[in-house]
PDB file of C-alpha atoms in Angstrom:
ATOM      1  CA  LYS A   1      17.976   7.908  -4.859  1.00  0.00           C
ATOM      2  CA  LEU A   2      16.864   6.366  -2.239  1.00  0.00           C
ATOM      3  CA  ARG A   3      19.984   4.092  -1.898  1.00  0.00           C
ATOM      4  CA  GLU A   4      21.802   7.159  -0.818  1.00  0.00           C
ATOM      5  CA  VAL A   5      19.906   8.325   1.789  1.00  0.00           C
ATOM      6  CA  LEU A   6      19.605   4.817   3.436  1.00  0.00           C
ATOM      7  CA  PRO A   7      22.223   3.408   5.700  1.00  0.00           C
ATOM      8  CA  LYS A   8      24.501   1.209   3.604  1.00  0.00           C
ATOM      9  CA  PRO A   9      22.921  -2.380   5.314  1.00  0.00           C
ATOM     10  CA  PHE A  10      19.640  -1.198   3.931  1.00  0.00           C
ATOM     11  CA  ARG A  11      20.814   0.004   0.183  1.00  0.00           C
ATOM     12  CA  ASP A  12      20.247  -3.387  -1.333  1.00  0.00           C
ATOM     13  CA  LEU A  13      16.844  -3.833   0.118  1.00  0.00           C
ATOM     14  CA  VAL A  14      15.440  -0.834  -1.827  1.00  0.00           C
ATOM     15  CA  VAL A  15      14.555  -3.698  -4.812  1.00  0.00           C
ATOM     16  CA  GLY A  16      13.155  -6.985  -4.427  1.00  0.00           C
ATOM     17  CA  LYS A  17      13.486  -9.793  -6.693  1.00  0.00           C
ATOM     18  CA  SER A  18      10.287  -8.542  -8.299  1.00  0.00           C
ATOM     19  CA  SER A  19      12.320  -5.058  -9.307  1.00  0.00           C
ATOM     20  CA  MET A  20       9.889  -3.464  -6.914  1.00  0.00           C
ATOM     21  CA  MET A  21      10.403  -1.855  -3.445  1.00  0.00           C
ATOM     22  CA  PRO A  22       8.502  -4.134  -1.311  1.00  0.00           C
ATOM     23  CA  LEU A  23       6.175  -2.023   0.969  1.00  0.00           C
ATOM     24  CA  TYR A  24       3.651  -3.598   2.946  1.00  0.00           C
ATOM     25  CA  ARG A  25       0.654  -1.263   2.378  1.00  0.00           C
ATOM     26  CA  GLY A  26       2.625   0.594  -0.047  1.00  0.00           C
ATOM     27  CA  THR A  27       4.153   2.041   2.832  1.00  0.00           C
ATOM     28  CA  ILE A  28       6.897  -0.212   5.068  1.00  0.00           C
ATOM     29  CA  HIS A  29       9.430  -1.912   4.286  1.00  0.00           C
ATOM     30  CA  PRO A  30       9.565  -5.247   6.271  1.00  0.00           C
ATOM     31  CA  LEU A  31      13.492  -5.365   6.613  1.00  0.00           C
ATOM     32  CA  ILE A  32      13.957  -1.760   7.199  1.00  0.00           C
ATOM     33  CA  PRO A  33      13.213  -0.540  10.788  1.00  0.00           C
ATOM     34  CA  ASN A  34      11.765   2.679  11.741  1.00  0.00           C
ATOM     35  CA  MET A  35      11.421   3.829   7.925  1.00  0.00           C
ATOM     36  CA  ALA A  36       8.244   4.741   6.406  1.00  0.00           C
ATOM     37  CA  PHE A  37       7.849   5.586   2.830  1.00  0.00           C
ATOM     38  CA  VAL A  38       4.677   7.572   1.846  1.00  0.00           C
ATOM     39  CA  GLY A  39       4.323   8.589  -1.888  1.00  0.00           C
ATOM     40  CA  PHE A  40       6.742   6.616  -3.179  1.00  0.00           C
ATOM     41  CA  VAL A  41       3.923   4.096  -5.044  1.00  0.00           C
ATOM     42  CA  GLU A  42       2.755   5.213  -8.224  1.00  0.00           C
ATOM     43  CA  SER A  43      -0.815   5.214  -8.988  1.00  0.00           C
ATOM     44  CA  VAL A  44      -3.235   7.485 -11.029  1.00  0.00           C
ATOM     45  CA  SER A  45      -4.932   8.731  -7.390  1.00  0.00           C
ATOM     46  CA  ASN A  46      -1.900   9.574  -5.998  1.00  0.00           C
ATOM     47  CA  LEU A  47      -3.405  11.810  -3.830  1.00  0.00           C
ATOM     48  CA  HIS A  48      -6.118  10.067  -2.385  1.00  0.00           C
ATOM     49  CA  THR A  49      -3.658   6.712  -1.679  1.00  0.00           C
ATOM     50  CA  SER A  50      -0.989   9.214   0.022  1.00  0.00           C
ATOM     51  CA  GLU A  51      -3.680  10.758   2.244  1.00  0.00           C
ATOM     52  CA  LEU A  52      -4.975   7.346   3.393  1.00  0.00           C
ATOM     53  CA  ARG A  53      -1.765   5.811   4.097  1.00  0.00           C
ATOM     54  CA  CYS A  54      -0.496   8.932   5.935  1.00  0.00           C
ATOM     55  CA  ARG A  55      -3.485   8.346   8.165  1.00  0.00           C
ATOM     56  CA  TRP A  56      -2.488   4.317   8.328  1.00  0.00           C
ATOM     57  CA  LEU A  57       1.098   5.610   9.338  1.00  0.00           C
ATOM     58  CA  SER A  58      -0.236   7.746  11.896  1.00  0.00           C
ATOM     59  CA  GLY A  59      -2.819   4.875  13.093  1.00  0.00           C
ATOM     60  CA  LEU A  60       0.026   2.605  13.122  1.00  0.00           C
ATOM     61  CA  LEU A  61       2.392   4.921  15.329  1.00  0.00           C
ATOM     62  CA  GLU A  62      -0.681   5.804  17.470  1.00  0.00           C
ATOM     63  CA  GLY A  63      -0.821   1.962  18.451  1.00  0.00           C
ATOM     64  CA  ARG A  64      -4.226   1.416  16.914  1.00  0.00           C
ATOM     65  CA  PHE A  65      -2.934  -1.684  15.212  1.00  0.00           C
ATOM     66  CA  GLU A  66       0.092  -3.528  15.191  1.00  0.00           C
ATOM     67  CA  LEU A  67       2.072  -4.755  12.125  1.00  0.00           C
ATOM     68  CA  PRO A  68       2.132  -8.561  11.228  1.00  0.00           C
ATOM     69  CA  SER A  69       5.129 -10.524  11.478  1.00  0.00           C
ATOM     70  CA  VAL A  70       8.030  -9.577   8.946  1.00  0.00           C
ATOM     71  CA  LYS A  71       7.749 -13.031   7.459  1.00  0.00           C
ATOM     72  CA  ALA A  72       3.602 -12.237   7.024  1.00  0.00           C
ATOM     73  CA  MET A  73       4.466  -8.621   5.594  1.00  0.00           C
ATOM     74  CA  MET A  74       6.937 -10.393   3.205  1.00  0.00           C
ATOM     75  CA  GLY A  75       4.641 -12.769   2.041  1.00  0.00           C
ATOM     76  CA  HIS A  76       1.807 -10.245   1.574  1.00  0.00           C
ATOM     77  CA  VAL A  77       4.125  -8.173  -0.581  1.00  0.00           C
ATOM     78  CA  ALA A  78       5.427 -11.737  -2.493  1.00  0.00           C
ATOM     79  CA  GLY A  79       1.499 -12.472  -3.265  1.00  0.00           C
ATOM     80  CA  GLU A  80       0.744  -8.682  -4.635  1.00  0.00           C
ATOM     81  CA  ALA A  81       3.675  -8.728  -6.688  1.00  0.00           C
ATOM     82  CA  ASP A  82       2.789 -12.168  -7.987  1.00  0.00           C
ATOM     83  CA  ALA A  83      -0.576 -10.935  -8.684  1.00  0.00           C
ATOM     84  CA  MET A  84       0.708  -7.696 -10.627  1.00  0.00           C
ATOM     85  CA  ARG A  85       2.988 -10.022 -12.388  1.00  0.00           C
ATOM     86  CA  ARG A  86       0.007 -12.260 -13.595  1.00  0.00           C
ATOM     87  CA  THR A  87      -2.499  -9.678 -14.572  1.00  0.00           C
ATOM     88  CA  THR A  88      -0.878  -6.359 -15.768  1.00  0.00           C
ATOM     89  CA  ARG A  89       2.189  -5.167 -17.639  1.00  0.00           C
ATOM     90  CA  PHE A  90       3.054  -2.787 -14.832  1.00  0.00           C
ATOM     91  CA  TYR A  91       4.317  -5.261 -12.591  1.00  0.00           C
ATOM     92  CA  ARG A  92       7.949  -3.725 -12.638  1.00  0.00           C
ATOM     93  CA  ARG A  93       6.769  -0.465 -11.248  1.00  0.00           C
ATOM     94  CA  HIS A  94       4.962  -0.235  -8.303  1.00  0.00           C
ATOM     95  CA  CYS A  95       1.716   0.673  -9.286  1.00  0.00           C
ATOM     96  CA  ILE A  96      -1.090  -0.118  -7.416  1.00  0.00           C
ATOM     97  CA  SER A  97      -4.025   1.552  -9.762  1.00  0.00           C
ATOM     98  CA  THR A  98      -5.510  -1.993 -10.707  1.00  0.00           C
ATOM     99  CA  TYR A  99      -5.671  -2.901  -6.688  1.00  0.00           C
ATOM    100  CA  SER A 100      -6.268   0.485  -4.933  1.00  0.00           C
ATOM    101  CA  ILE A 101      -9.876  -0.497  -3.635  1.00  0.00           C
ATOM    102  CA  HIS A 102      -8.389  -3.855  -2.081  1.00  0.00           C
ATOM    103  CA  ASP A 103      -5.598  -1.949  -0.900  1.00  0.00           C
ATOM    104  CA  SER A 104      -7.452   0.605   0.760  1.00  0.00           C
ATOM    105  CA  ASP A 105      -9.916  -1.700   2.122  1.00  0.00           C
ATOM    106  CA  GLY A 106      -6.667  -3.262   4.046  1.00  0.00           C
ATOM    107  CA  MET A 107      -5.869  -0.371   5.292  1.00  0.00           C
ATOM    108  CA  CYS A 108      -9.565   0.710   6.616  1.00  0.00           C
ATOM    109  CA  ALA A 109      -9.686  -2.457   7.838  1.00  0.00           C
ATOM    110  CA  ASP A 110      -6.464  -2.011   9.644  1.00  0.00           C
ATOM    111  CA  LEU A 111      -7.676   1.188  11.223  1.00  0.00           C
ATOM    112  CA  GLY A 112     -10.759  -0.340  12.382  1.00  0.00           C
ATOM    113  CA  SER A 113     -13.133   1.246   9.128  1.00  0.00           C
ATOM    114  CA  ALA A 114     -15.755   0.152   7.423  1.00  0.00           C
ATOM    115  CA  THR A 115     -14.411  -1.657   4.403  1.00  0.00           C
ATOM    116  CA  LEU A 116     -17.548  -1.249   2.733  1.00  0.00           C
ATOM    117  CA  ARG A 117     -18.355   2.330   2.050  1.00  0.00           C
ATOM    118  CA  LYS A 118     -20.781   3.221  -0.129  1.00  0.00           C
ATOM    119  CA  GLY A 119     -24.501   3.130   1.112  1.00  0.00           C
ATOM    120  CA  ASN A 120     -25.967   0.080  -0.166  1.00  0.00           C
ATOM    121  CA  TRP A 121     -24.836  -2.950  -2.156  1.00  0.00           C
ATOM    122  CA  ILE A 122     -25.881  -2.260  -5.205  1.00  0.00           C
ATOM    123  CA  ALA A 123     -23.587   1.030  -5.112  1.00  0.00           C
ATOM    124  CA  GLU A 124     -20.578  -1.045  -3.477  1.00  0.00           C
ATOM    125  CA  LEU A 125     -20.670  -3.158  -6.522  1.00  0.00           C
ATOM    126  CA  PHE A 126     -21.080  -0.785  -9.377  1.00  0.00           C
ATOM    127  CA  ALA A 127     -20.331   2.791  -8.197  1.00  0.00           C
ATOM    128  CA  PRO A 128     -16.594   3.572  -8.805  1.00  0.00           C
ATOM    129  CA  TYR A 129     -14.848   4.425  -5.810  1.00  0.00           C
ATOM    130  CA  ASN A 130     -13.519   8.158  -5.122  1.00  0.00           C
ATOM    131  CA  ASN A 131     -11.918  10.076  -2.178  1.00  0.00           C
ATOM    132  CA  LYS A 132     -15.023  11.289  -0.423  1.00  0.00           C
ATOM    133  CA  ASP A 133     -15.611   7.219   0.175  1.00  0.00           C
ATOM    134  CA  TYR A 134     -12.366   7.704   2.683  1.00  0.00           C
ATOM    135  CA  LYS A 135     -13.137  10.319   4.524  1.00  0.00           C
ATOM    136  CA  GLU A 136     -12.573   9.942   8.091  1.00  0.00           C
ATOM    137  CA  GLN A 137     -15.733   8.755  10.120  1.00  0.00           C
TER     138      GLN A 137
END
């Protein structure tokens, strides 16, 4: 359905070599300017990831950080796809549940927020993360 919405020059960019849409931080397609995709990435915790991506996108639009180069973003996306291909059967779909903590930490770092979200290192290592760990500070 996205192909029908996009202008012709970008329609063939929707799906990359890995058969996933190459989205940096699950939001920005490095080759499609001025467009973001929030809620496209499949995850067990869609609300949490979509909310954090909205905050990340808002920070980008406010100028709190800049995107890396297109080459760096494509390299990041290719690395994620390769890791998913090696470690999970879901690599043909954009499913980040296995990598959601790493992905969320990257967005927090971009926003200047703490990437260690628990109160102590034992909890950081062993306690599960949830949406309360990502409340705005």
